[in-house]
PDB file of C-alpha atoms in Angstrom:
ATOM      1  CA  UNK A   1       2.968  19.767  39.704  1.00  0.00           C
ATOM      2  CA  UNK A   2       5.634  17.852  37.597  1.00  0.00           C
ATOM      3  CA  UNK A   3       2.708  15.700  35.951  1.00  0.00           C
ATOM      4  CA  UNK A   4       0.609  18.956  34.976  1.00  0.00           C
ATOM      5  CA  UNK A   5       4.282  20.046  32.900  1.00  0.00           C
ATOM      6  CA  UNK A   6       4.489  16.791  31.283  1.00  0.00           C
ATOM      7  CA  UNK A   7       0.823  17.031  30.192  1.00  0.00           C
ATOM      8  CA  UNK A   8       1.083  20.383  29.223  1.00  0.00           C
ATOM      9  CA  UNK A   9       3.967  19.426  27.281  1.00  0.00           C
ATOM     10  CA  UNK A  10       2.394  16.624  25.531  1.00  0.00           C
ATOM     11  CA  UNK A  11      -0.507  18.892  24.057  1.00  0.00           C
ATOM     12  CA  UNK A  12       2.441  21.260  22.211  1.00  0.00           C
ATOM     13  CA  UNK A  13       0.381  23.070  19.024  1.00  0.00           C
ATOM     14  CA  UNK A  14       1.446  21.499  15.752  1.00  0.00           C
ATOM     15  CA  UNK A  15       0.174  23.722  13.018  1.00  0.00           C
ATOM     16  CA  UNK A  16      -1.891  23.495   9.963  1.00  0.00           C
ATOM     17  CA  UNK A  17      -0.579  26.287   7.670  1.00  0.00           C
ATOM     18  CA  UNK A  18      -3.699  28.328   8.103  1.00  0.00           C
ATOM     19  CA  UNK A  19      -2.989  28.150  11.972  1.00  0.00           C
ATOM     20  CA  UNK A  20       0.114  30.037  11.986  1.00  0.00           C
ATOM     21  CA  UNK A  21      -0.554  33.693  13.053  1.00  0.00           C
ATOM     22  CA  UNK A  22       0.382  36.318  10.435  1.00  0.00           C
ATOM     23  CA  UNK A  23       1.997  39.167  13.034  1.00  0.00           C
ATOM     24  CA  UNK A  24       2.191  41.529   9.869  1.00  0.00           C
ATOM     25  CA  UNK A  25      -1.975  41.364   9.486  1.00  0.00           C
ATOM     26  CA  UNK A  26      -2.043  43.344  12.761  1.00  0.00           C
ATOM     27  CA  UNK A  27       1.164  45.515  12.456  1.00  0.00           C
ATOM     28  CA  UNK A  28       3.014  45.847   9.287  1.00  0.00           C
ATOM     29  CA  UNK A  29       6.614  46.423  10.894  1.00  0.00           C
ATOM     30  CA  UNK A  30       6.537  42.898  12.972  1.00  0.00           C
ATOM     31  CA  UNK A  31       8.162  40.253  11.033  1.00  0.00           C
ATOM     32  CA  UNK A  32       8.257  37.477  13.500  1.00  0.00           C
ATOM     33  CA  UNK A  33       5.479  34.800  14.161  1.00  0.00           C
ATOM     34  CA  UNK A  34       6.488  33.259  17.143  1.00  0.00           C
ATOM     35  CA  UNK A  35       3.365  31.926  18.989  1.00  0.00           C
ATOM     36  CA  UNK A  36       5.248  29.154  21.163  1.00  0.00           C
ATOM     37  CA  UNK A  37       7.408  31.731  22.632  1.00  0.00           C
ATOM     38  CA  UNK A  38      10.575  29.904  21.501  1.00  0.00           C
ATOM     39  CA  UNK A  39      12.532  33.194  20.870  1.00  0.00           C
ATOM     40  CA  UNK A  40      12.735  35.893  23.191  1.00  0.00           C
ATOM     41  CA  UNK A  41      11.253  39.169  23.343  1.00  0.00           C
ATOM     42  CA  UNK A  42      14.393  40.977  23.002  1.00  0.00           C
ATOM     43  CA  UNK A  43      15.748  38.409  19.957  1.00  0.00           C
ATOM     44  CA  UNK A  44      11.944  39.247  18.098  1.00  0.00           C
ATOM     45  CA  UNK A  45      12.559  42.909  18.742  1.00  0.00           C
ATOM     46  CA  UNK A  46      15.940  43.030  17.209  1.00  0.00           C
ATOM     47  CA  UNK A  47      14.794  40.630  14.313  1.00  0.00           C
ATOM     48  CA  UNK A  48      11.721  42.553  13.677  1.00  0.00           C
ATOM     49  CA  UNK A  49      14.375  45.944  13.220  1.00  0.00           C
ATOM     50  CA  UNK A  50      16.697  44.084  11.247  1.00  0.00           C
ATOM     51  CA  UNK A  51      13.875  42.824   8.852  1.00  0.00           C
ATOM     52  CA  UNK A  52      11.879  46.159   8.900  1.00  0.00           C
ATOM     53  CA  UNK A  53      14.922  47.716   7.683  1.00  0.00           C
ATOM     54  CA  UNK A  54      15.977  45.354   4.760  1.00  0.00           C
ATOM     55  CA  UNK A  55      12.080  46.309   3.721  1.00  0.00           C
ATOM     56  CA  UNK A  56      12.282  50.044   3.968  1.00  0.00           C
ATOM     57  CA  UNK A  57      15.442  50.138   1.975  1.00  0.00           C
ATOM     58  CA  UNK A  58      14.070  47.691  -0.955  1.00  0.00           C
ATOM     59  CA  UNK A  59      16.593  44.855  -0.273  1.00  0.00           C
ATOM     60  CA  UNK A  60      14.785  42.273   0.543  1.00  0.00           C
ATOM     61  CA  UNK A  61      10.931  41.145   2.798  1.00  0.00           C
ATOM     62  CA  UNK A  62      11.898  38.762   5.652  1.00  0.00           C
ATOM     63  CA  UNK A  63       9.525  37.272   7.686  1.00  0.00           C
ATOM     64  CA  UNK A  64      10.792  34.446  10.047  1.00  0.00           C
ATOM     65  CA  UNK A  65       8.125  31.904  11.895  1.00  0.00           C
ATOM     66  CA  UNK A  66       9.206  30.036  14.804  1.00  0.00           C
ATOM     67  CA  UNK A  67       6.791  27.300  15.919  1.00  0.00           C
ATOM     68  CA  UNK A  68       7.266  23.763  17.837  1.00  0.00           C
ATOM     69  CA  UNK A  69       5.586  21.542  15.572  1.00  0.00           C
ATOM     70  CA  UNK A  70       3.836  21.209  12.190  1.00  0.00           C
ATOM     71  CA  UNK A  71       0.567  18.937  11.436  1.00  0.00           C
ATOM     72  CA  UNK A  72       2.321  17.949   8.056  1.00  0.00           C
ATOM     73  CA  UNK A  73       5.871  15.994   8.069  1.00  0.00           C
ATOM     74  CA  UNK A  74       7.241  18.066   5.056  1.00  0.00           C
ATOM     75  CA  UNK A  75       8.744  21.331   6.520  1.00  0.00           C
ATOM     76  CA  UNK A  76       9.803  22.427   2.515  1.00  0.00           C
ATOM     77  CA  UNK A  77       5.584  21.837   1.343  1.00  0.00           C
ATOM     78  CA  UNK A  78       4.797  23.389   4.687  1.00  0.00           C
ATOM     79  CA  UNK A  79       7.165  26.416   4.396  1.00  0.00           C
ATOM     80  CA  UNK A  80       6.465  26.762   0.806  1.00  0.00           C
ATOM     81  CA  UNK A  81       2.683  26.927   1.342  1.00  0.00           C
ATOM     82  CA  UNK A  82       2.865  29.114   4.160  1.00  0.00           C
ATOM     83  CA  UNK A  83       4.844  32.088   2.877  1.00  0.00           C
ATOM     84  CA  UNK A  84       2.926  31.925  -0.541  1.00  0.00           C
ATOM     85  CA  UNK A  85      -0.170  31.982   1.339  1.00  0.00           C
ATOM     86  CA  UNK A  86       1.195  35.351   2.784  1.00  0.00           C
ATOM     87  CA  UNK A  87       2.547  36.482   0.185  1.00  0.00           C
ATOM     88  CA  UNK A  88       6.073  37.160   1.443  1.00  0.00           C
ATOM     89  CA  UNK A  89       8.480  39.699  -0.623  1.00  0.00           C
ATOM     90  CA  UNK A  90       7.445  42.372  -3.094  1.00  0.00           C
ATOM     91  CA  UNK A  91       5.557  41.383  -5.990  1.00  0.00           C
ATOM     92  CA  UNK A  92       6.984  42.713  -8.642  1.00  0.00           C
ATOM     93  CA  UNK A  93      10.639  42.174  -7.253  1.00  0.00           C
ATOM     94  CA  UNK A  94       9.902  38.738  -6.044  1.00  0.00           C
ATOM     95  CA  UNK A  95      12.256  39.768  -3.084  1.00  0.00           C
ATOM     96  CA  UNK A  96      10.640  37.510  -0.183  1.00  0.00           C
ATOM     97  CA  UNK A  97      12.625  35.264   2.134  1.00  0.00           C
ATOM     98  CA  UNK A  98      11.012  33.510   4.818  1.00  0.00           C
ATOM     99  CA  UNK A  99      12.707  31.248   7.543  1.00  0.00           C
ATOM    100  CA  UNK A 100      10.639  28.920   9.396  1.00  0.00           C
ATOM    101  CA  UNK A 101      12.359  27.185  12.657  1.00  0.00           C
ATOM    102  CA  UNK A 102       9.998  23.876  13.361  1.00  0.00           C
ATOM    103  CA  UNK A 103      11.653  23.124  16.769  1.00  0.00           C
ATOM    104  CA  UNK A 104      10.515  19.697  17.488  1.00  0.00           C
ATOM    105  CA  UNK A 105      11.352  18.633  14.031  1.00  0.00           C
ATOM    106  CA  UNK A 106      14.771  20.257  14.869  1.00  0.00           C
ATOM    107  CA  UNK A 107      14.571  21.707  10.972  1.00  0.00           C
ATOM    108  CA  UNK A 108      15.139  25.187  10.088  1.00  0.00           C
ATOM    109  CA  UNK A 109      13.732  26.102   6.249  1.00  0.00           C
ATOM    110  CA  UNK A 110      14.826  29.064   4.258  1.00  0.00           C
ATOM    111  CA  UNK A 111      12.583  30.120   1.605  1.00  0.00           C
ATOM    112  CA  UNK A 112      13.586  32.295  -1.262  1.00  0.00           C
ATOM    113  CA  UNK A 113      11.737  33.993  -3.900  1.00  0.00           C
ATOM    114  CA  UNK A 114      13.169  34.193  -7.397  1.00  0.00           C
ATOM    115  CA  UNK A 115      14.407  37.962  -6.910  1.00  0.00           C
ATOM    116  CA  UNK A 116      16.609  36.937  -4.172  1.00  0.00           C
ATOM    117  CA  UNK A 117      18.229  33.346  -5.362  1.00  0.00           C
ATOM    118  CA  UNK A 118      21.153  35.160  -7.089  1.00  0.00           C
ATOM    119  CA  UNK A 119      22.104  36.983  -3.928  1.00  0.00           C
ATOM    120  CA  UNK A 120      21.053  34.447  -1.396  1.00  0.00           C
ATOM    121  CA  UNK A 121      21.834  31.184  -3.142  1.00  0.00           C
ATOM    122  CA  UNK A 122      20.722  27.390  -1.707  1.00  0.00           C
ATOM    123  CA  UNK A 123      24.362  26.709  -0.381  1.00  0.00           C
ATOM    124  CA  UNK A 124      24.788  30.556   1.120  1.00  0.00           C
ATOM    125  CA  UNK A 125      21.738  29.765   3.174  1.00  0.00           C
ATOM    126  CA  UNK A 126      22.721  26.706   4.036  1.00  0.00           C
ATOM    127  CA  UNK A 127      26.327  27.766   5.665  1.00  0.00           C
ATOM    128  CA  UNK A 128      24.338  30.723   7.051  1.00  0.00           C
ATOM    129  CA  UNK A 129      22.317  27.565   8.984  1.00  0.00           C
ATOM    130  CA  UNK A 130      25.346  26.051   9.411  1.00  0.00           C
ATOM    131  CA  UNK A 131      27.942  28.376  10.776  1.00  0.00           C
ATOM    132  CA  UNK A 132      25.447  30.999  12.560  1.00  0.00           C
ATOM    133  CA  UNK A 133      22.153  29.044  13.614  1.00  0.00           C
ATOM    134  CA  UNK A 134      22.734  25.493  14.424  1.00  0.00           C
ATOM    135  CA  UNK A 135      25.124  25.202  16.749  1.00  0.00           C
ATOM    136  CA  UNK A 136      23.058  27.585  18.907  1.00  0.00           C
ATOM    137  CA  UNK A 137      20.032  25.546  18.164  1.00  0.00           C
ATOM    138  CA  UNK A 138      22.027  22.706  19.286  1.00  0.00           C
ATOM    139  CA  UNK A 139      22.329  23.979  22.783  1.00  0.00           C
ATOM    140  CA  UNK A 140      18.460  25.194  22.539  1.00  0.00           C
ATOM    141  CA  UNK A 141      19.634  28.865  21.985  1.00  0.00           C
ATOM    142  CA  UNK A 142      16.755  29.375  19.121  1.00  0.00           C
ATOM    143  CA  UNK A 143      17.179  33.153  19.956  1.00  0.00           C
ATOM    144  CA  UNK A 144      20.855  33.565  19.454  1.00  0.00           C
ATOM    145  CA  UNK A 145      20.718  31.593  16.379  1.00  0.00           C
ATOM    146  CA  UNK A 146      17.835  33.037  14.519  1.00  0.00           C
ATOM    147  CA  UNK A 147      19.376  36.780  15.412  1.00  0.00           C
ATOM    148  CA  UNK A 148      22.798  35.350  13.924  1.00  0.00           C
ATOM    149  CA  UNK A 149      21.279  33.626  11.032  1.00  0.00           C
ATOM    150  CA  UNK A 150      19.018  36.883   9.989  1.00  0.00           C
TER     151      UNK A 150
END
């Protein structure tokens, strides 16, 4: 039994970009893409509230992707690629933030569009990593930290 787990754990996904499943394609008020099951149901359900509400009231589109591993070594080209591709935030309002969590890389990755950088600057959303994600993430609590850090 203990060898199946360690090969089962050796053939861990890492994604191409196009690989990542878009939740929103199949239900506009899920914000969370979390195919490896690294946050729990209950931390996607309150996420998936939090960010459905920042949409409905014309803050801001959040969509947060938590995944074990990434084909490509650059989590800012991969993040950047991958919310473009979905075309996170409002067009017009350029009001999309996406937060991708590459476990094995241990790297979270905000992503701002231009529409949010004057309320969400680089050094808010790195404290926000900082005081309310990593040091869950540190003791492998990826759901208490994401729910903090959103």
């Amino acid at each position: 039994m203990a060898m199946l787990v360690g090969v089962a754990e050796a053939e861990a996904k890492s994604y191409a970009v196009k690989d990542v499943p878009n939740v929103q394609l199949q239900d506009s008020r899920r914000f969370v893409s979390n195919p490896d099951g690294i946050l729990s149901g209950e931390a996607v359900a309150r996420i998936d509230s939090l960010c459905y509400s920042l949409r409905e009231r014309g803050i801001a589109e959040v969509v947060i992707v938590a995944i074990d591993d990434i084909k490509s070594g650059d989590v800012f080209s991969f993040s950047q690629q991958l919310f473009t591709s979905w075309g996170v935030g409002d067009e017009a309002l350029d009001n999309g933030l996406g937060i991708l969590l590459v476990k094995d890389m241990r790297e979270v990755r905000f992503h701002t569009g231009y529409g949010l950088e004057g309320v969400l600057t680089d050094a808010m959303c790195v404290q926000i990593q900082q005081d309310y994600m990593l040091p869950y993430f540190r003791e492998e609590s990826y759901s208490q930290g994401m729910v903090d850090g959103v």
